[in-house]
Coordinates of C-alpha atoms in Angstrom, one line a residue:
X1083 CA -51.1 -40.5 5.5
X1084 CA -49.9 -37.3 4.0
X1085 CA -46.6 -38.5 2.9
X1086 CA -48.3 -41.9 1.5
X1087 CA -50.5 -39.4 -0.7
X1088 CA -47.6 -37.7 -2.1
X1089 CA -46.3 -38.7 -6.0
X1090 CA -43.3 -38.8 -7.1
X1091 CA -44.6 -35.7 -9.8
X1092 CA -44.7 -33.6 -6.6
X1093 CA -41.6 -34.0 -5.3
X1094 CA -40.0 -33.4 -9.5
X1095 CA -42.0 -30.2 -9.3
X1096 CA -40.9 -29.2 -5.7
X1097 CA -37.3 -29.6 -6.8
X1098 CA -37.6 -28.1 -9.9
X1099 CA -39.1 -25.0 -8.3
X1100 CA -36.7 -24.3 -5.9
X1101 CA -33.7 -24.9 -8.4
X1102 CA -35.6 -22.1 -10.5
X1103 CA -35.8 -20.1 -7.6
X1104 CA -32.4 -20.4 -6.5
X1105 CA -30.7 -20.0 -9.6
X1106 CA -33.5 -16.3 -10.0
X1107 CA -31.7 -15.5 -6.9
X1108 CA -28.1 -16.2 -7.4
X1109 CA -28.3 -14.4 -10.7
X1110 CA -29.7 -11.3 -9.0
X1111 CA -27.2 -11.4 -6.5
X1112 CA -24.5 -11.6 -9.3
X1113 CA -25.6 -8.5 -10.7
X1114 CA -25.8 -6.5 -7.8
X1115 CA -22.4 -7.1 -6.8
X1116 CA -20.9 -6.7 -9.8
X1117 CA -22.8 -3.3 -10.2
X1118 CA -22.8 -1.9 -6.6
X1119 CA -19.6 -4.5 -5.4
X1120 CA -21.7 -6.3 -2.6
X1121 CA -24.2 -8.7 -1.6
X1122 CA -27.8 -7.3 -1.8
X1123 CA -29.0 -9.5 0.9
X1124 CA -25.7 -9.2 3.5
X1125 CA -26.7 -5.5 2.5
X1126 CA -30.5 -5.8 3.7
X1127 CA -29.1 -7.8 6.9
X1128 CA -26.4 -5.6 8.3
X1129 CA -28.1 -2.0 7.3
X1130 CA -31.6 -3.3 8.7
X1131 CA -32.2 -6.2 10.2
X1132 CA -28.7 -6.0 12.3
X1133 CA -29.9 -2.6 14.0
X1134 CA -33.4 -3.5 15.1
X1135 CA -31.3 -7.0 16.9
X1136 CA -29.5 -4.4 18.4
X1137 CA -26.2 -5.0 16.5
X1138 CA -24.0 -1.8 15.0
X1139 CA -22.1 -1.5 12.4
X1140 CA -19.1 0.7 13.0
X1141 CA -17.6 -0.1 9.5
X1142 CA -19.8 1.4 7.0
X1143 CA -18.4 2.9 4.5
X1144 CA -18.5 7.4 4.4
X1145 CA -20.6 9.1 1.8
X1146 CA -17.4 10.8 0.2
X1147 CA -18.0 12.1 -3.3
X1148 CA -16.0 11.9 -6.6
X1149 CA -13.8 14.0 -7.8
X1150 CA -11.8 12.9 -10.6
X1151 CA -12.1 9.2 -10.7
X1152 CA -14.0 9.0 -14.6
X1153 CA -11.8 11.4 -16.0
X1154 CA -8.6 10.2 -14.9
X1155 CA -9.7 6.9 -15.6
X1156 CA -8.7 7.2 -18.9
X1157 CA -4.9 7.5 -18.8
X1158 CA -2.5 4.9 -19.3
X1159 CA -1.6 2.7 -16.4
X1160 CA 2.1 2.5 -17.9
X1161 CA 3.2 5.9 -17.1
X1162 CA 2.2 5.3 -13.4
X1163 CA 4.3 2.5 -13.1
X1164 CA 7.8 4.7 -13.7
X1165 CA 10.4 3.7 -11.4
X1166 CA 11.2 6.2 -8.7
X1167 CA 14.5 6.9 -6.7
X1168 CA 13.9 6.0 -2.8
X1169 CA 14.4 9.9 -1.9
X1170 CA 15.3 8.1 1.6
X1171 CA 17.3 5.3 0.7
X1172 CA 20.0 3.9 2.9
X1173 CA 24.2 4.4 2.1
X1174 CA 25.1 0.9 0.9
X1175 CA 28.1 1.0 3.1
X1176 CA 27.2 2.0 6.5
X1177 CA 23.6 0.2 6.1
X1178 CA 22.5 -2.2 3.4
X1179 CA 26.6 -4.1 3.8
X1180 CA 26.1 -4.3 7.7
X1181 CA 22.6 -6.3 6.8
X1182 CA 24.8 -8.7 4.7
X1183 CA 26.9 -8.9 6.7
X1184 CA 24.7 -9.9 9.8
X1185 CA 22.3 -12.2 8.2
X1186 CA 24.0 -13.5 5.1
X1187 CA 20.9 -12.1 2.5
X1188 CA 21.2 -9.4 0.1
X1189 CA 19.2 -7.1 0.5
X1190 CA 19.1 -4.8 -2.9
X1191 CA 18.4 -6.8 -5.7
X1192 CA 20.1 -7.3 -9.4
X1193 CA 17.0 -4.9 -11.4
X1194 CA 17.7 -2.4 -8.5
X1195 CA 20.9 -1.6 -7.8
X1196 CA 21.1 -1.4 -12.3
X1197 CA 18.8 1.3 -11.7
X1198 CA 21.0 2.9 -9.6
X1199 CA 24.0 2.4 -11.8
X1200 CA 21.9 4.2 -14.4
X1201 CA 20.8 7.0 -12.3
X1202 CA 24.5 7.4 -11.6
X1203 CA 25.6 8.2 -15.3
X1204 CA 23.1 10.4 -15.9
X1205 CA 23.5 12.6 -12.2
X1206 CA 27.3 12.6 -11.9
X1207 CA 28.4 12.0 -15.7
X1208 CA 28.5 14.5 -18.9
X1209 CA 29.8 14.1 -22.3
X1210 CA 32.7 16.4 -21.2
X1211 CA 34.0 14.2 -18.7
X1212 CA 37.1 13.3 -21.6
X1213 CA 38.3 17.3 -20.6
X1214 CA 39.5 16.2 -17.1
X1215 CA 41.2 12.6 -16.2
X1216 CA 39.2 12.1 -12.7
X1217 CA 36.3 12.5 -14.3
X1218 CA 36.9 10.3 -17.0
X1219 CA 37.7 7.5 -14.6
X1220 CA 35.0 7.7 -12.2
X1221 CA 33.0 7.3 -15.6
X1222 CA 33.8 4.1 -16.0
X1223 CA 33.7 3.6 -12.6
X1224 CA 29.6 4.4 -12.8
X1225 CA 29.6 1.7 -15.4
X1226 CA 31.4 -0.9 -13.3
X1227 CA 29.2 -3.4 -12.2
X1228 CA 32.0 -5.0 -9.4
X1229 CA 31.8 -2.9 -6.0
X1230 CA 35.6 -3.7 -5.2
X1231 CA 36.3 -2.0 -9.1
X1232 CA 34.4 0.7 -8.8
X1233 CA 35.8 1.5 -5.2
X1234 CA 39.3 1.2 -6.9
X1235 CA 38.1 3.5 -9.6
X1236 CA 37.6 6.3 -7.4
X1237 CA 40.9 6.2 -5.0
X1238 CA 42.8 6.4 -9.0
X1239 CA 40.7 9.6 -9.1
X1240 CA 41.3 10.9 -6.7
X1241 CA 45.0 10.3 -6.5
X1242 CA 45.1 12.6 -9.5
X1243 CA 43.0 15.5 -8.2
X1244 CA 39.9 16.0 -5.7
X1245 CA 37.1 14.8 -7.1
X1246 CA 33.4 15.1 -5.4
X1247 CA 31.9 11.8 -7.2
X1248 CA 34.9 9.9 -6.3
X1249 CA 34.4 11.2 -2.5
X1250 CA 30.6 10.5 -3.7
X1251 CA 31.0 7.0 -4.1
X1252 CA 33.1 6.3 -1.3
X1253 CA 31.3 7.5 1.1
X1254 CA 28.3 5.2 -0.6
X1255 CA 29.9 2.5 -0.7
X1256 CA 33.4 2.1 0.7
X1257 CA 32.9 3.2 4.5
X1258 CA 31.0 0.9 7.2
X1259 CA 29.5 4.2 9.3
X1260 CA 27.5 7.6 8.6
X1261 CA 30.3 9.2 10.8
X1262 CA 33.3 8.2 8.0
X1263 CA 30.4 8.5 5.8
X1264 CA 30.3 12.5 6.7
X1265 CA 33.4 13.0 6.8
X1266 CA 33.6 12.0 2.9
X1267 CA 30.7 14.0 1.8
X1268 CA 32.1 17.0 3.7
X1269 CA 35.0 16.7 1.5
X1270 CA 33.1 15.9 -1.5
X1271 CA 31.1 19.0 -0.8
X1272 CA 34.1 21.5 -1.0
X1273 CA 35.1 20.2 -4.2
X1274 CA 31.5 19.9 -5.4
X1275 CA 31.0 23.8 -5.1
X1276 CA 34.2 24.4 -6.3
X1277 CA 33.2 23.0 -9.8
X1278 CA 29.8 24.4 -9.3
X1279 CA 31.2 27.9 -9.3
X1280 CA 33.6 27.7 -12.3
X1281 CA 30.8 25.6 -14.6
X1282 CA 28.3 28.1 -13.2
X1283 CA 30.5 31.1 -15.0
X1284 CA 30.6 29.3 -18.0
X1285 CA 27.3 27.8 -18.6
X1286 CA 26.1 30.1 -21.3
X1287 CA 29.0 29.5 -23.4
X1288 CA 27.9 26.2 -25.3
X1289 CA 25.9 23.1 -25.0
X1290 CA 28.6 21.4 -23.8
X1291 CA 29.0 24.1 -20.4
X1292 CA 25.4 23.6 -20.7
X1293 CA 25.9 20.1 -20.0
X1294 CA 28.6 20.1 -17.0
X1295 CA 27.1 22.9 -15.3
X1296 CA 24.0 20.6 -15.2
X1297 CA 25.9 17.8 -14.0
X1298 CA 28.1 19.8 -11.8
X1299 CA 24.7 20.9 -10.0
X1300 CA 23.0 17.7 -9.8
X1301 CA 26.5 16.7 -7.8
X1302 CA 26.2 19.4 -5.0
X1303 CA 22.6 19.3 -4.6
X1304 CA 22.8 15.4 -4.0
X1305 CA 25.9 16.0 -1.7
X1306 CA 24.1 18.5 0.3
X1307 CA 21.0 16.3 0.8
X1308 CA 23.1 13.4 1.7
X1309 CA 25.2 15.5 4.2
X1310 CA 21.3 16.2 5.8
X1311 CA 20.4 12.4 5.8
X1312 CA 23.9 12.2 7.7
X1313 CA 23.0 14.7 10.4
X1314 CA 19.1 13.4 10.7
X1315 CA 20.7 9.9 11.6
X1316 CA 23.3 11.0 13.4
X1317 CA 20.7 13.1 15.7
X1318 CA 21.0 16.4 14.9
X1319 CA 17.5 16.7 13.3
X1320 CA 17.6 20.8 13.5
X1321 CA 20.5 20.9 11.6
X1322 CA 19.1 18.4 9.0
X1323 CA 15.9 20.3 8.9
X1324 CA 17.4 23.5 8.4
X1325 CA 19.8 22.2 5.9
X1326 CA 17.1 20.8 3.8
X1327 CA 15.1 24.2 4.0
X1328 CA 18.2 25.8 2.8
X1329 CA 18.6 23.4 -0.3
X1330 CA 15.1 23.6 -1.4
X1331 CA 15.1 27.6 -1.4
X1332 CA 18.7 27.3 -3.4
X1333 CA 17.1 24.4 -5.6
X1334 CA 13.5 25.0 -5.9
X1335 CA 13.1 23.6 -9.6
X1336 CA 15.2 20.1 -8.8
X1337 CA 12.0 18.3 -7.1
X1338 CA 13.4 15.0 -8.7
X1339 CA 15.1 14.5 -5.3
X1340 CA 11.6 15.1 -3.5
X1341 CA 13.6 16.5 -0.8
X1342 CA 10.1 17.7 0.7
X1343 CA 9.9 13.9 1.8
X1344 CA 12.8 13.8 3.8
X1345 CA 11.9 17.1 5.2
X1346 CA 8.4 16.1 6.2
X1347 CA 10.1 12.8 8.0
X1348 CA 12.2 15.3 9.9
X1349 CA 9.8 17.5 10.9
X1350 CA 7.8 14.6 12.0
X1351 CA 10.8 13.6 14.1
X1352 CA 11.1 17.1 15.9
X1353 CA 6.9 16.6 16.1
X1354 CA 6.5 20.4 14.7
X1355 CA 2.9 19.5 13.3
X1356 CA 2.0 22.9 12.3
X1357 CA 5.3 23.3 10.4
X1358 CA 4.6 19.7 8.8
X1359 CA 1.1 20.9 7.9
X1360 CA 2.6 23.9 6.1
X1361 CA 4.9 21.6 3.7
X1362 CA 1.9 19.4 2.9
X1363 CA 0.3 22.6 2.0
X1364 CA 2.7 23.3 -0.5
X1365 CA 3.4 19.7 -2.0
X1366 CA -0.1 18.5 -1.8
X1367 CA -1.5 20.0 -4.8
X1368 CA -4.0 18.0 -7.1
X1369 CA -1.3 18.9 -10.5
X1370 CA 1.7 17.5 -8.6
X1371 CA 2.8 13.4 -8.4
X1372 CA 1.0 12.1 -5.1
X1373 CA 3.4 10.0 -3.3
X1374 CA 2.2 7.5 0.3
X1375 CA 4.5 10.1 2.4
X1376 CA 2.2 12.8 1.3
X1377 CA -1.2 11.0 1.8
X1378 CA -0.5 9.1 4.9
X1379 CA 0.9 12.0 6.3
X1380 CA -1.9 13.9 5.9
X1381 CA -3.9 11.4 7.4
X1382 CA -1.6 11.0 10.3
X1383 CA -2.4 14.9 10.9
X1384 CA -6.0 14.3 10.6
X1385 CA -6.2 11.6 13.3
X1386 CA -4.0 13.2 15.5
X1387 CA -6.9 15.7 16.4
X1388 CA -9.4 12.6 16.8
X1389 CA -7.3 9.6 17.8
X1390 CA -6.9 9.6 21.7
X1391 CA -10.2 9.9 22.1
X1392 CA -11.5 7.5 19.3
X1393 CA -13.7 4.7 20.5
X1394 CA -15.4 2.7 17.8
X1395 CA -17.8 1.5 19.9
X1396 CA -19.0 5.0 20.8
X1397 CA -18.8 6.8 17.1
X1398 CA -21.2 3.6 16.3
X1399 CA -23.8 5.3 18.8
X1400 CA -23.5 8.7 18.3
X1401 CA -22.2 9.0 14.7
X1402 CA -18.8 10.6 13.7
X1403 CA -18.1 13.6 14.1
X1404 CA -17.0 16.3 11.7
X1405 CA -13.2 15.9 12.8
X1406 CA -13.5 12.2 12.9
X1407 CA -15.0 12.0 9.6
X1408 CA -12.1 14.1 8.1
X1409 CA -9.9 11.3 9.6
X1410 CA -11.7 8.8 8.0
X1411 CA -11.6 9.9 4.7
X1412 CA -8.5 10.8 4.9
X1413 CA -7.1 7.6 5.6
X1414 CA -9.7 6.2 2.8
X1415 CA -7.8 8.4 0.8
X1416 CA -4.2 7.5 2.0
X1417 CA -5.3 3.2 1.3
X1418 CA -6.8 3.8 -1.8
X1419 CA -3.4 5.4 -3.1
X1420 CA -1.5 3.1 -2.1
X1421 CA -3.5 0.0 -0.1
X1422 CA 0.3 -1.9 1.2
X1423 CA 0.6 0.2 3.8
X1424 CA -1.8 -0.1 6.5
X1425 CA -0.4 -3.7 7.1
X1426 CA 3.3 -2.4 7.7
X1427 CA 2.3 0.1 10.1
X1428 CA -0.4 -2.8 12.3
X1429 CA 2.7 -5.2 12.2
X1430 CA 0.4 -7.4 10.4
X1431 CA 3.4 -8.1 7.5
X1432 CA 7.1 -8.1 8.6
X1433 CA 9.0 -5.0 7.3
X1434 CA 12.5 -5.3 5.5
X1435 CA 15.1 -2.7 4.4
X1436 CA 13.8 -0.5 1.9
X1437 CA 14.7 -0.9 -1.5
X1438 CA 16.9 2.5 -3.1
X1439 CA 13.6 2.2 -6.0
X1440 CA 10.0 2.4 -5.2
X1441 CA 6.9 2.1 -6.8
X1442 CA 4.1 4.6 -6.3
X1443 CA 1.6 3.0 -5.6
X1444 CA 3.4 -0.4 -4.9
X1445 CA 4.9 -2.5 -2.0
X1446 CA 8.3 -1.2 -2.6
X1447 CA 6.7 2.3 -1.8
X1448 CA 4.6 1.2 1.7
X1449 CA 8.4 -0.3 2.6
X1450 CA 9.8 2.5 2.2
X1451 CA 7.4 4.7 3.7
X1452 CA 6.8 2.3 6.7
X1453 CA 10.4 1.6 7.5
X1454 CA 10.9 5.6 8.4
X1455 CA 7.5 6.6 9.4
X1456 CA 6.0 3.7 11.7
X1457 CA 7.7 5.5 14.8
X1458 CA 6.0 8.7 14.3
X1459 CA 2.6 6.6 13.9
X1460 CA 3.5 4.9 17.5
X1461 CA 3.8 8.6 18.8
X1462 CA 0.5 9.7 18.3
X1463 CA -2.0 8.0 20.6
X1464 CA -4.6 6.3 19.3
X1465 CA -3.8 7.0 15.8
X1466 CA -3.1 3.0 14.4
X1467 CA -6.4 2.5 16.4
X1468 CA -8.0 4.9 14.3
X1469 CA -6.2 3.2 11.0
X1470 CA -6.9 0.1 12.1
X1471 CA -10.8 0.5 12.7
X1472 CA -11.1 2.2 9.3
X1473 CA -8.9 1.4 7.0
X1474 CA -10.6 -1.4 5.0
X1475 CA -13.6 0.1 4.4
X1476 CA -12.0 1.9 1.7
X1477 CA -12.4 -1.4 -0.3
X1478 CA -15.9 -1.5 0.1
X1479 CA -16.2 1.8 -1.1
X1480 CA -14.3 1.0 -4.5
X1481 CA -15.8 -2.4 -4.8
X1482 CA -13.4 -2.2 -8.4
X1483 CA -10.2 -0.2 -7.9
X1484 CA -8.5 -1.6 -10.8
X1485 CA -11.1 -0.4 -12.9
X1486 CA -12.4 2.8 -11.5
X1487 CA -11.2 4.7 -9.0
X1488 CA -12.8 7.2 -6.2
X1489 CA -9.8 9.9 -6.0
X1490 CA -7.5 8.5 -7.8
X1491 CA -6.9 7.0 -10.9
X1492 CA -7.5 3.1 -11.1
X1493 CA -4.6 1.4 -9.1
X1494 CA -2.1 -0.3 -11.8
X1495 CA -2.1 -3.4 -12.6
X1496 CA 1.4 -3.9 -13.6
X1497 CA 3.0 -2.8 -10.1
X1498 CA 3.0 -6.4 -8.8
X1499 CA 5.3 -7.2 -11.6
X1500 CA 7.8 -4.0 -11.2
X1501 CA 7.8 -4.7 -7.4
X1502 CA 9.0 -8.9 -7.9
X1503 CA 11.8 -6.9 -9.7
X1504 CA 12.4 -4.1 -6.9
X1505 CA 12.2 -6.3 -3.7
X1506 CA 13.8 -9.7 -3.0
X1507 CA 11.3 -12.1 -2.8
X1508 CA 13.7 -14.7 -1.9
X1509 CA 12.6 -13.9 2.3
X1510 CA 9.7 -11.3 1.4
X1511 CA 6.1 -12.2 0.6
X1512 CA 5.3 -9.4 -2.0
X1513 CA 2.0 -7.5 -1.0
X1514 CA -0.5 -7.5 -3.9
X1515 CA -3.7 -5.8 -4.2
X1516 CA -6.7 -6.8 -1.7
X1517 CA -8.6 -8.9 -4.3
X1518 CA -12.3 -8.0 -3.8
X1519 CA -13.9 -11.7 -2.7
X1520 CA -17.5 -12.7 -3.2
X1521 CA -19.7 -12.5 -0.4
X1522 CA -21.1 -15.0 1.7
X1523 CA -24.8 -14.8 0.4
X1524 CA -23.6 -15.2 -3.2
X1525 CA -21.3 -18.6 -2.4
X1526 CA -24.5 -19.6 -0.3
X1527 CA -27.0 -19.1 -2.8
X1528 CA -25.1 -21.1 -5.7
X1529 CA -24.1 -24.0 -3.7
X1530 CA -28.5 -23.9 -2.6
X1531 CA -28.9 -23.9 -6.4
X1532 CA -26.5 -25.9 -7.6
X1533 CA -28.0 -28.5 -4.8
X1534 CA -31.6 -28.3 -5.8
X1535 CA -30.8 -28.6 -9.4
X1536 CA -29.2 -31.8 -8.6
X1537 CA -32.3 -33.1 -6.5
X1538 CA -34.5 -32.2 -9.8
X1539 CA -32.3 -34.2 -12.1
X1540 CA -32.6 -37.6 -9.4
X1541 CA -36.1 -37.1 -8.7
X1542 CA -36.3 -37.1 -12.2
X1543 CA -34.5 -40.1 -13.1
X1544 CA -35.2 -42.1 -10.1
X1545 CA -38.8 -40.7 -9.0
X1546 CA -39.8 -43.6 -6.8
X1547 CA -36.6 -43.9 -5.5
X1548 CA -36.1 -40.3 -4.0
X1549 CA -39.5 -40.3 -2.9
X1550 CA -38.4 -43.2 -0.4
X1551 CA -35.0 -41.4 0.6
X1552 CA -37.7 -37.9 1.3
X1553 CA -40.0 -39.7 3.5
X1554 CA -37.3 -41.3 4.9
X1555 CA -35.5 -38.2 5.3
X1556 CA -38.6 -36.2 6.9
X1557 CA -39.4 -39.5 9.7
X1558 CA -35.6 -38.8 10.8
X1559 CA -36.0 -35.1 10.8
X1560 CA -38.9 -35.4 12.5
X1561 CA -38.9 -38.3 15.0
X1562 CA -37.5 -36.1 18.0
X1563 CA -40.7 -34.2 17.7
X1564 CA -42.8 -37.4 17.8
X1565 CA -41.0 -38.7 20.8
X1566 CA -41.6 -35.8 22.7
X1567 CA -45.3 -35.9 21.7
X1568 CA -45.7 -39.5 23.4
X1569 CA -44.0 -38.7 26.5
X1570 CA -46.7 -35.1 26.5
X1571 CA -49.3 -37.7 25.5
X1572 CA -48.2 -40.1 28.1
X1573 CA -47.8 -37.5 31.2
X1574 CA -50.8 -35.6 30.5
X1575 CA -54.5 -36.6 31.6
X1576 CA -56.4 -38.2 28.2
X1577 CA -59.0 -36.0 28.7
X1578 CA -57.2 -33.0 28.7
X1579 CA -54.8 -34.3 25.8
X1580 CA -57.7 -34.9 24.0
X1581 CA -59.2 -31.1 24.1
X1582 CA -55.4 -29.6 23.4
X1583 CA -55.4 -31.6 19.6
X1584 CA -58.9 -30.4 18.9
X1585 CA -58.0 -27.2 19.1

């Protein structure tokens, strides 16, 4: 009787008010995530309503402050997508070859190994190089673009005299092992210094001694480092450690090496934490270029102190800690520099050989980083549990990192495009930024509007028509209910029936 009673106006103003208030609601919704950067009502449900069901919530985000994010906001994302030299790239040789070799694939790419050729002329090249014959060949040889040429180049050089960037490129490029490899730079080092001492006496005596003594220093100090890389592969990690020390006191204004990074590996290796710590200490400073072997080392410190003891389940009850909440954040700080990584070190993207170019910021960099430092991760205990049960809420605190950042800068958008150029994406997937997606709530409440809008506009044009298909609609929904009323009706005694649908 109460569905005969109903007009077809009723049902055009039922659907019409629950279009209106469906489409109130989605628009709210759409303006608190695109101010706060989540769903208000997922919000109310997980903060409140989860609790009292006796859910927990072992993701939410810390109440870490801002430091510098709106005034650093401000400068140019161009000059934070500069190309970097890998400062632990392999020896194309003894490593990247041997990859070729085995699986057929090139592993550098066209855009990188150009930037190497251009790093080349300006390290190991001068305008003086016309003075001495060796030098002028392994010139050209910098500009050669053929390996067999260039490889050429430098046995003519050094046929006429000894000559540390011929022994330099050899010992890239020529020999299939570190050992030979070694050997070369050994060699290359004795002629390096004796240059170094003879431009070193002249240097005040003109631009152009200006010039080669600049050149002839760039060539021992990139000698020396390599001769460490040599002994850390090779084993002898104390001797590497204490070479690189020695190099940086020599050196201390040539940080475009950023020999600090292969010295923090090292030291990571030997698993002197307090001495790692006291690099960090140095390098980490707010006016010098962050890099992801700074961060996530940090963070790896951090959780160390935490990590075997870590249960997510637990820190939900009681709360974190002080110690684990300095882990926390410090990871949060480590993703939101640079968010690639995390997904190397789970194993959740296949790694490849680091490019000899990164990106900071960028996949090319988490490669890099990963490919050396996954190992000293898998030492720690508990540590990638740690990462892994915190890592991604550092998105939900920056709902908007490419616009605004929490301690950093907003992430650039242009490293996607630097890193298709760095890394071959012929056999690797290049990582892009997390893309912030909408929330459940907000995809549920426009398909509920965009569905009751629709029932308006029918009832509308077809009033007599829908109002068939609703009472049609409500004797389905509710005819399992009827049928268990007769068989109640039919079981129990009339008179007592009778008194239960009184009351």
């Amino acid at each position: 009787m109460f569905l005969n009673t109903l007009t077809p106006k009723f049902y055009v103003a039922l659907t019409g008010t629950s279009s209106l208030i469906s489409g109130l609601i989605l628009i709210f919704e759409w303006w608190y995530f695109r101010k706060y950067g989540t769903s208000f009502i997922e919000q109310v449900s997980v903060s409140h309503l989860r609790p009292l069901l006796g859910g927990v919530d072992s993701s939410s985000p810390s109440s870490s402050t801002t430091s510098n994010g709106d005034t650093d906001s401000n400068r140019q994302n161009v000059s934070e997508c500069k190309v970097w030299r890998n400062p632990l790239n392999l020896f194309r040789g003894a490593e990247y070859n041997r990859y070729t070799w085995v699986t057929g694939r090139e592993p550098l790419t066209y855009y990188d190994m150009n930037l190497s050729a251009q790093d080349h002329q300006t390290f190991f090249t001068c305008d003086s190089d016309h003075l001495r014959p060796a030098d002028a060949i392994m010139q050209k040889a910098w500009r050669e673009r053929n390996p067999q040429a260039r490889i050429s180049a430098a046995h003519e050089a050094l046929e006429l005299e000894d000559c540390a960037t011929a022994y330099i490129l050899l010992a890239e490029e020529e020999v299939t092992t570190i050992v030979e490899a070694e050997k070369l730079f050994k060699q290359a080092l004795k002629a390096g210094e004796g240059c170094y001492r003879r431009s070193q006496q002249l240097q005040h005596h003109g631009a152009q001694y200006e010039a080669q003594h600049r050149r002839d220093t760039n060539v021992l100090v990139y000698i020396k480092r390599r001769l460490a890389m040599c002994s850390r592969k090779l084993g002898r990690t104390r001797e590497a450690v204490k070479m690189m020390r020695d190099l940086m006191k020599e050196f201390p204004l040539l940080s475009m090496f950023n020999i600090h990074e292969n010295l923090l590996e090292a030291l990571l290796e030997l698993q002197a934490y307090a001495d790692v710590q006291a690099v960090l200490a140095k390098y980490d400073d707010i006016s010098l270029p962050k890099s992801a072997t700074i961060c996530y080392t940090a963070a790896l410190l951090k959780a160390r102190g935490v990590s075997d003891k870590f249960s997510p389940e637990a820190a939900s009850r009681r709360g974190l800690s002080t110690a684990e909440m300095n882990a926390v954040e410090a990871i949060h700080r480590a993703v939101e520099f640079n968010p690639h990584v995390p997904k190397y070190l789970l194993e959740m993207k296949s790694l490849i050989l680091p490019p000899e170019h990164i990106l900071k910021r960028g996949d090319s960099e988490a490669l890099a980083y990963t490919f050396f430092h996954l190992q000293h991760w898998k030492r720690v205990e508990g540590a990638l549990n740690l990462l892994h049960c915190t890592w991604e809420g550092t998105f939900r605190m920056i709902p908007y990192p490419l616009e605004k950042g929490h301690l950093f800068y907003p992430y650039p958008i242009c490293t996607e495009t630097a890193d298709r150029e760095l890394l071959p994406t012929v056999f690797h997937e290049v990582s892009v930024y997390p893309k912030k997606e909408l929330p459940f709530f907000i995809l549920f409440t426009a398909g509920l509007c965009s569905f009751t809008a629709m029932l308006a506009l029918l009832t509308h044009q077809f009033p007599e028509l829908m109002g068939v298909f609703a009472k049609a609609f409500l004797s389905t929904l509710f005819a399992p209910l009827n049928f268990i009323m007769e068989k109640v009706e039919s079981v129990l005694p009339s008179s007592l029936w009778h008194q239960l649908t009184r009351i």
